[in-house]
PDB file of C-alpha atoms in Angstrom:
ATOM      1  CA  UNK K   1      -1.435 -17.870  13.906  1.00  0.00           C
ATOM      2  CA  UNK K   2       0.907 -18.175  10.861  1.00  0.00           C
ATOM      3  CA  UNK K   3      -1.443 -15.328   8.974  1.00  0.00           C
ATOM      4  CA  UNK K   4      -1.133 -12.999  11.957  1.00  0.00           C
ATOM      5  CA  UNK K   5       2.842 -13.546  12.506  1.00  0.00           C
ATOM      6  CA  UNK K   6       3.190 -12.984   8.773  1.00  0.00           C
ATOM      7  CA  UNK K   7       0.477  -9.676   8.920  1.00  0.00           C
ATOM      8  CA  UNK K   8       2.599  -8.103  11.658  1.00  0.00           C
ATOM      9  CA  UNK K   9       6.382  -8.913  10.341  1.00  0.00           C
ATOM     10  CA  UNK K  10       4.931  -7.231   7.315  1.00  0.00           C
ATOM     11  CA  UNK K  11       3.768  -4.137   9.075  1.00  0.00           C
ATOM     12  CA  UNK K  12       7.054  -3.584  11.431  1.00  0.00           C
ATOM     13  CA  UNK K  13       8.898  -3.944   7.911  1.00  0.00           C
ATOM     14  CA  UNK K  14       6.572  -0.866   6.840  1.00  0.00           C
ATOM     15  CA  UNK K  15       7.501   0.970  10.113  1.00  0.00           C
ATOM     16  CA  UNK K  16      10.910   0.309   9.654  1.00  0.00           C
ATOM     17  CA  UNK K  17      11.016   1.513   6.283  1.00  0.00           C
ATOM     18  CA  UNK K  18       9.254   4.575   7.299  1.00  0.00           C
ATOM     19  CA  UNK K  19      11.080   5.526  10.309  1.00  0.00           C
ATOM     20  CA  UNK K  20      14.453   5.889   8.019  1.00  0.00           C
ATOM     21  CA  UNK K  21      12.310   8.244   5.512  1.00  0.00           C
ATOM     22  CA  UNK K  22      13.647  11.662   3.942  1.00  0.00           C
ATOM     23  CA  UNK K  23      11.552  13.894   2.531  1.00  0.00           C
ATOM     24  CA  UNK K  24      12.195  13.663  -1.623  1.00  0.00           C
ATOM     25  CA  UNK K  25      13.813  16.752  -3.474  1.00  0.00           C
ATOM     26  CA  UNK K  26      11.688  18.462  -6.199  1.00  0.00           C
ATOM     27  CA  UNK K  27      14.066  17.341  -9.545  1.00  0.00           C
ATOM     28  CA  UNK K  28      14.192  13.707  -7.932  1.00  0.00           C
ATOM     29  CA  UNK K  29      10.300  13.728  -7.190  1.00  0.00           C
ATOM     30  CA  UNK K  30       9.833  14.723 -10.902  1.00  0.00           C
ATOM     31  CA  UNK K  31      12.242  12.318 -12.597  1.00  0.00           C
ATOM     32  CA  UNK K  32      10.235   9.380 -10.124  1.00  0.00           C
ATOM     33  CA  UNK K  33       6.760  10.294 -11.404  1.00  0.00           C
ATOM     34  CA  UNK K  34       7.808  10.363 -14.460  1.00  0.00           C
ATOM     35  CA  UNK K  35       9.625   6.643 -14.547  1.00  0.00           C
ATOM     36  CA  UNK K  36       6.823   5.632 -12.237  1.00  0.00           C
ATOM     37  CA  UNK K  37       3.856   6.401 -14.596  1.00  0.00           C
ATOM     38  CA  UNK K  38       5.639   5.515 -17.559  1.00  0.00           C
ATOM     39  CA  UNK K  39       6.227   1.917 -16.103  1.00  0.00           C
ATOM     40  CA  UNK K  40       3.056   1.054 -15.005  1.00  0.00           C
ATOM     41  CA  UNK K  41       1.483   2.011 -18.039  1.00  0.00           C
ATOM     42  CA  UNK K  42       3.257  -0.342 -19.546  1.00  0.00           C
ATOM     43  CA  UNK K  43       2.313  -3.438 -17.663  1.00  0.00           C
ATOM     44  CA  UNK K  44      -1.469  -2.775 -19.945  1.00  0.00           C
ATOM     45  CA  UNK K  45       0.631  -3.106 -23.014  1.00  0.00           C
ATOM     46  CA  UNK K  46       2.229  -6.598 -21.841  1.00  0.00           C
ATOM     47  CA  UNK K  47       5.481  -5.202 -23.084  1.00  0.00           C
ATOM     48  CA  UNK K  48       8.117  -3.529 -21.557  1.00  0.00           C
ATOM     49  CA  UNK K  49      10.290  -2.532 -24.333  1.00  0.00           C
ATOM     50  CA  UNK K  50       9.021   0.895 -24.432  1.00  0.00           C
ATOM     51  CA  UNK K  51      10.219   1.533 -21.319  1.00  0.00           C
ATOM     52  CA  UNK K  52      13.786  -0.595 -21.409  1.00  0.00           C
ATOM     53  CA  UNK K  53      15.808   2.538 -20.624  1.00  0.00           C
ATOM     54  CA  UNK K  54      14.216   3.094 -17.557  1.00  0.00           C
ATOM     55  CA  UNK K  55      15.359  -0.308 -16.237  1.00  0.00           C
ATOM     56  CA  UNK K  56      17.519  -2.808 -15.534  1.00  0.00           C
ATOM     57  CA  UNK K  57      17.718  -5.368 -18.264  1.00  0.00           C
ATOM     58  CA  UNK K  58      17.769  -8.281 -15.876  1.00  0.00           C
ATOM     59  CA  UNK K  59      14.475  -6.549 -14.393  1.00  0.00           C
ATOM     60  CA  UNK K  60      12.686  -6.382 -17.742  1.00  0.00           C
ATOM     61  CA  UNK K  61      13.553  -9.964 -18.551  1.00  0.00           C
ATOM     62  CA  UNK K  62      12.120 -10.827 -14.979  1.00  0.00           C
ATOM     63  CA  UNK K  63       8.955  -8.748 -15.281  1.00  0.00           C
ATOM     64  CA  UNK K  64       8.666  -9.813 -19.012  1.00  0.00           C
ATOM     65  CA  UNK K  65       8.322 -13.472 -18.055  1.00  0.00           C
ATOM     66  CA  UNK K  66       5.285 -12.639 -15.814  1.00  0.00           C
ATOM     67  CA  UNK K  67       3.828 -10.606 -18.789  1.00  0.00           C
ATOM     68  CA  UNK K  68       4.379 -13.093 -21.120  1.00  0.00           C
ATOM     69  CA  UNK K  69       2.782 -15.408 -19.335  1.00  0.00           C
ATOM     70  CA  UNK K  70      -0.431 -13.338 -18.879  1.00  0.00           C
ATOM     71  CA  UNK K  71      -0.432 -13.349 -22.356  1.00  0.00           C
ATOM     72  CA  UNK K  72      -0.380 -17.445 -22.628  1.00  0.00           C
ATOM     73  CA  UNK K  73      -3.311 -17.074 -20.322  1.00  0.00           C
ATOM     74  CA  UNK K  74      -4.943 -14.587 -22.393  1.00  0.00           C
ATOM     75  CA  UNK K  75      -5.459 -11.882 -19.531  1.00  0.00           C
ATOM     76  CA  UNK K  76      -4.511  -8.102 -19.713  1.00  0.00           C
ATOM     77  CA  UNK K  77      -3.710  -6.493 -16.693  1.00  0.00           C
ATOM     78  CA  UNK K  78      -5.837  -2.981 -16.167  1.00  0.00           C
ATOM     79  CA  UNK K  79      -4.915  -0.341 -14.129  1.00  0.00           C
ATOM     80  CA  UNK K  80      -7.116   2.964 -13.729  1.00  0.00           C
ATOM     81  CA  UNK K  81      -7.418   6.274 -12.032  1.00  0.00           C
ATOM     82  CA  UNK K  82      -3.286   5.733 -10.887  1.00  0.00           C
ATOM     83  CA  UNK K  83      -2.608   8.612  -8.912  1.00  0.00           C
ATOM     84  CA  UNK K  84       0.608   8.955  -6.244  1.00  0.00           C
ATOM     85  CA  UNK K  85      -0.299  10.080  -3.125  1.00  0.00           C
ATOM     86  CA  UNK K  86       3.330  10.233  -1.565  1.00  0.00           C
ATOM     87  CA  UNK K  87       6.684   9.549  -2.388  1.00  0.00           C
ATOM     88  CA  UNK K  88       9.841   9.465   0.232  1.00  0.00           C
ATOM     89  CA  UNK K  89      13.292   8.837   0.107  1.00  0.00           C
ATOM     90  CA  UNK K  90      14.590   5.632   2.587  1.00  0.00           C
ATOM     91  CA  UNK K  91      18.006   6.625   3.570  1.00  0.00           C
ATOM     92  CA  UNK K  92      20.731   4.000   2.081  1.00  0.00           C
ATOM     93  CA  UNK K  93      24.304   3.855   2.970  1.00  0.00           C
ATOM     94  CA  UNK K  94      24.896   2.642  -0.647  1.00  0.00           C
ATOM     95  CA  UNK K  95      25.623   5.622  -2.850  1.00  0.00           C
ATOM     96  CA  UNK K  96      24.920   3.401  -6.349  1.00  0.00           C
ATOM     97  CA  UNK K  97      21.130   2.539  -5.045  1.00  0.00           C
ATOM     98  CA  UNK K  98      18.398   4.805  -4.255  1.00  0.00           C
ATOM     99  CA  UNK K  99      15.029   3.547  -2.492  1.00  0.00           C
ATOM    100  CA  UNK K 100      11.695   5.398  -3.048  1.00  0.00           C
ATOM    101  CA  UNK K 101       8.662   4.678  -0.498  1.00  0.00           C
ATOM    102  CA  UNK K 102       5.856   6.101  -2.857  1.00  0.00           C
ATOM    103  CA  UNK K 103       2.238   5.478  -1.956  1.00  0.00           C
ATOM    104  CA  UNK K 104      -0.231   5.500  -4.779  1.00  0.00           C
ATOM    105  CA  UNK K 105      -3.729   4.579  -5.555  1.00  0.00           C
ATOM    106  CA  UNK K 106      -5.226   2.803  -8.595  1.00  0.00           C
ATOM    107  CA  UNK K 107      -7.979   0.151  -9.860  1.00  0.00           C
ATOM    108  CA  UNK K 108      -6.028  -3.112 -10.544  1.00  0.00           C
ATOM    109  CA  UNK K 109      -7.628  -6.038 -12.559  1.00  0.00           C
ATOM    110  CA  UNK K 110      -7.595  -8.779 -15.392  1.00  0.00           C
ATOM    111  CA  UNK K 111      -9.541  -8.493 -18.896  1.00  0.00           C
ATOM    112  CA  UNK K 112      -9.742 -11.736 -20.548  1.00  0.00           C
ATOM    113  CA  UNK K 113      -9.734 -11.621 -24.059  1.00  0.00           C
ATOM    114  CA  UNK K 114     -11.503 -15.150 -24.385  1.00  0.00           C
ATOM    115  CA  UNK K 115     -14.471 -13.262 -22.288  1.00  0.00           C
ATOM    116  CA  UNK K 116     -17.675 -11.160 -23.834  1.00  0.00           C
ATOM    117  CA  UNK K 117     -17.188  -7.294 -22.942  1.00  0.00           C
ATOM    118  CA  UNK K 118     -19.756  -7.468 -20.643  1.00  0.00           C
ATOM    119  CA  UNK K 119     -17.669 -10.302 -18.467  1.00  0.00           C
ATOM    120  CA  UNK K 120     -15.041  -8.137 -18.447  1.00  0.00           C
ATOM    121  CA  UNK K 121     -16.932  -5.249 -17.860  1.00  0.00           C
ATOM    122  CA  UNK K 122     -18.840  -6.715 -14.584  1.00  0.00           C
ATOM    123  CA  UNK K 123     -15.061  -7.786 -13.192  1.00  0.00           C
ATOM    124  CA  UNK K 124     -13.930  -3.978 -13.602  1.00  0.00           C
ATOM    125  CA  UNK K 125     -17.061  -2.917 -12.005  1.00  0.00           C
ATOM    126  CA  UNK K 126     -16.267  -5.479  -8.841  1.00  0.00           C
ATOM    127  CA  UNK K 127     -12.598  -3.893  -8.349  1.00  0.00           C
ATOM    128  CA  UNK K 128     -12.176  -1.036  -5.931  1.00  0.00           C
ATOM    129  CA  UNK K 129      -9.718   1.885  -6.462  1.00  0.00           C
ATOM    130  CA  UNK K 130      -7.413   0.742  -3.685  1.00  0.00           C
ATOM    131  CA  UNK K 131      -4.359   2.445  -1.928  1.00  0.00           C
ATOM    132  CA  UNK K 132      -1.116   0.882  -2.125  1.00  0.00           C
ATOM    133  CA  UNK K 133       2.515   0.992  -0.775  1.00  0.00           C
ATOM    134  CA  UNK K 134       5.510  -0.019  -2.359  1.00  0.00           C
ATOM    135  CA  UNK K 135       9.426   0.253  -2.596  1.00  0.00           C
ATOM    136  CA  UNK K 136      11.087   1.597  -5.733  1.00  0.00           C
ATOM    137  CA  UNK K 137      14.756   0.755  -5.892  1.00  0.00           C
ATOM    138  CA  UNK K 138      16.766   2.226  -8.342  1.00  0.00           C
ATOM    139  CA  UNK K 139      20.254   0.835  -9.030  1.00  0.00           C
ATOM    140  CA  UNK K 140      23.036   3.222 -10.624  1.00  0.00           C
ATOM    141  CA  UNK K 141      24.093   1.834 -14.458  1.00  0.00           C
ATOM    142  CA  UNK K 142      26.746   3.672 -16.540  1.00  0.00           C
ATOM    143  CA  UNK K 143      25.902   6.922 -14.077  1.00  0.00           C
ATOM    144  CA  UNK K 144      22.270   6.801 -14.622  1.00  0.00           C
ATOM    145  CA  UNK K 145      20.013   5.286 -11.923  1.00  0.00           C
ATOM    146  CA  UNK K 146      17.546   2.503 -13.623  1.00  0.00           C
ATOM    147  CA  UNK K 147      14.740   0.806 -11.975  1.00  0.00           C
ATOM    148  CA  UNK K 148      15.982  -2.636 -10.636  1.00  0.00           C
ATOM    149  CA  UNK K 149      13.415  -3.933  -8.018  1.00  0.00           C
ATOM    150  CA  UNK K 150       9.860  -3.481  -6.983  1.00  0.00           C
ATOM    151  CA  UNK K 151       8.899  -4.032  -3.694  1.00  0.00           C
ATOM    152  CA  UNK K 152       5.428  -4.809  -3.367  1.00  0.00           C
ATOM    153  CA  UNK K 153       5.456  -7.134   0.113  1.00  0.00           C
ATOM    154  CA  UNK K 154       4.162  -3.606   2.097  1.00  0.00           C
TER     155      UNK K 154
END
């Protein structure tokens, strides 16, 4: 009962979020890809410095714990084949944060570096390119807009 509540709060949030959808302007479509790549490339690296201009500092430190602690645990996070599929602009009345609804696709999984090749190798092979939703917000700093929060709960 709890698990279905929870499943269908989750999708009216995704309705909701699509029903006040714009479509996204070419320059601000470009500039998103761009972040958006950039960023999730580096979550392989287990270091966001590379990409510290393109967020909030209180974001990196956030997302910087979680990588740090992969590392403790000695796992690498993978992601292949990332390709967007959509991207759309949620309507805010706040003019200093912008909200991105982008839909993507990727294989997502953990390398171990305390396993053989071939360990890590068979856990690749059991993870499925899957398609994803999430929302990008994007929080005005000193007139440029840096990411500030991921929304993954789509």
């Amino acid at each position: 009962m709890i698990i279905r509540k929870k499943r269908d709060w989750l999708a009216r949030r995704h309705e909701r979020a699509l029903s006040r959808t714009v479509t996204i302007d070419d320059a601000t479509r470009e500039r998103f890809e761009e972040c958006f790549y950039q960023i999730e490339a580096a979550w392989t690296t287990n270091d966001l410095s590379l990409v510290a201009p393109l967020i909030t500092p209180h974001f990196q430190r956030q997302q910087q714990r979680i990588l740090n602690r992969y590392q403790r645990q000695h796992k690498h996070n993978q992601l292949e084949s990332l390709t967007i599929i959509s991207e759309e602009l949620i309507l805010s009345d706040n003019p200093n944060v912008r909200k991105v609804l982008v839909t993507a696709q990727m294989r997502d999984y953990f390398t171990n570096d305390r396993l053989s090749d071939e360990d890590n190798e068979k856990r690749r092979e059991a993870t499925y390119i899957e398609r994803f939703s999430e929302i990008w917000e994007f929080k005005q700093v000193d007139g440029q807009y840096l990411v500030n929060h991921i929304d993954q709960s789509l």
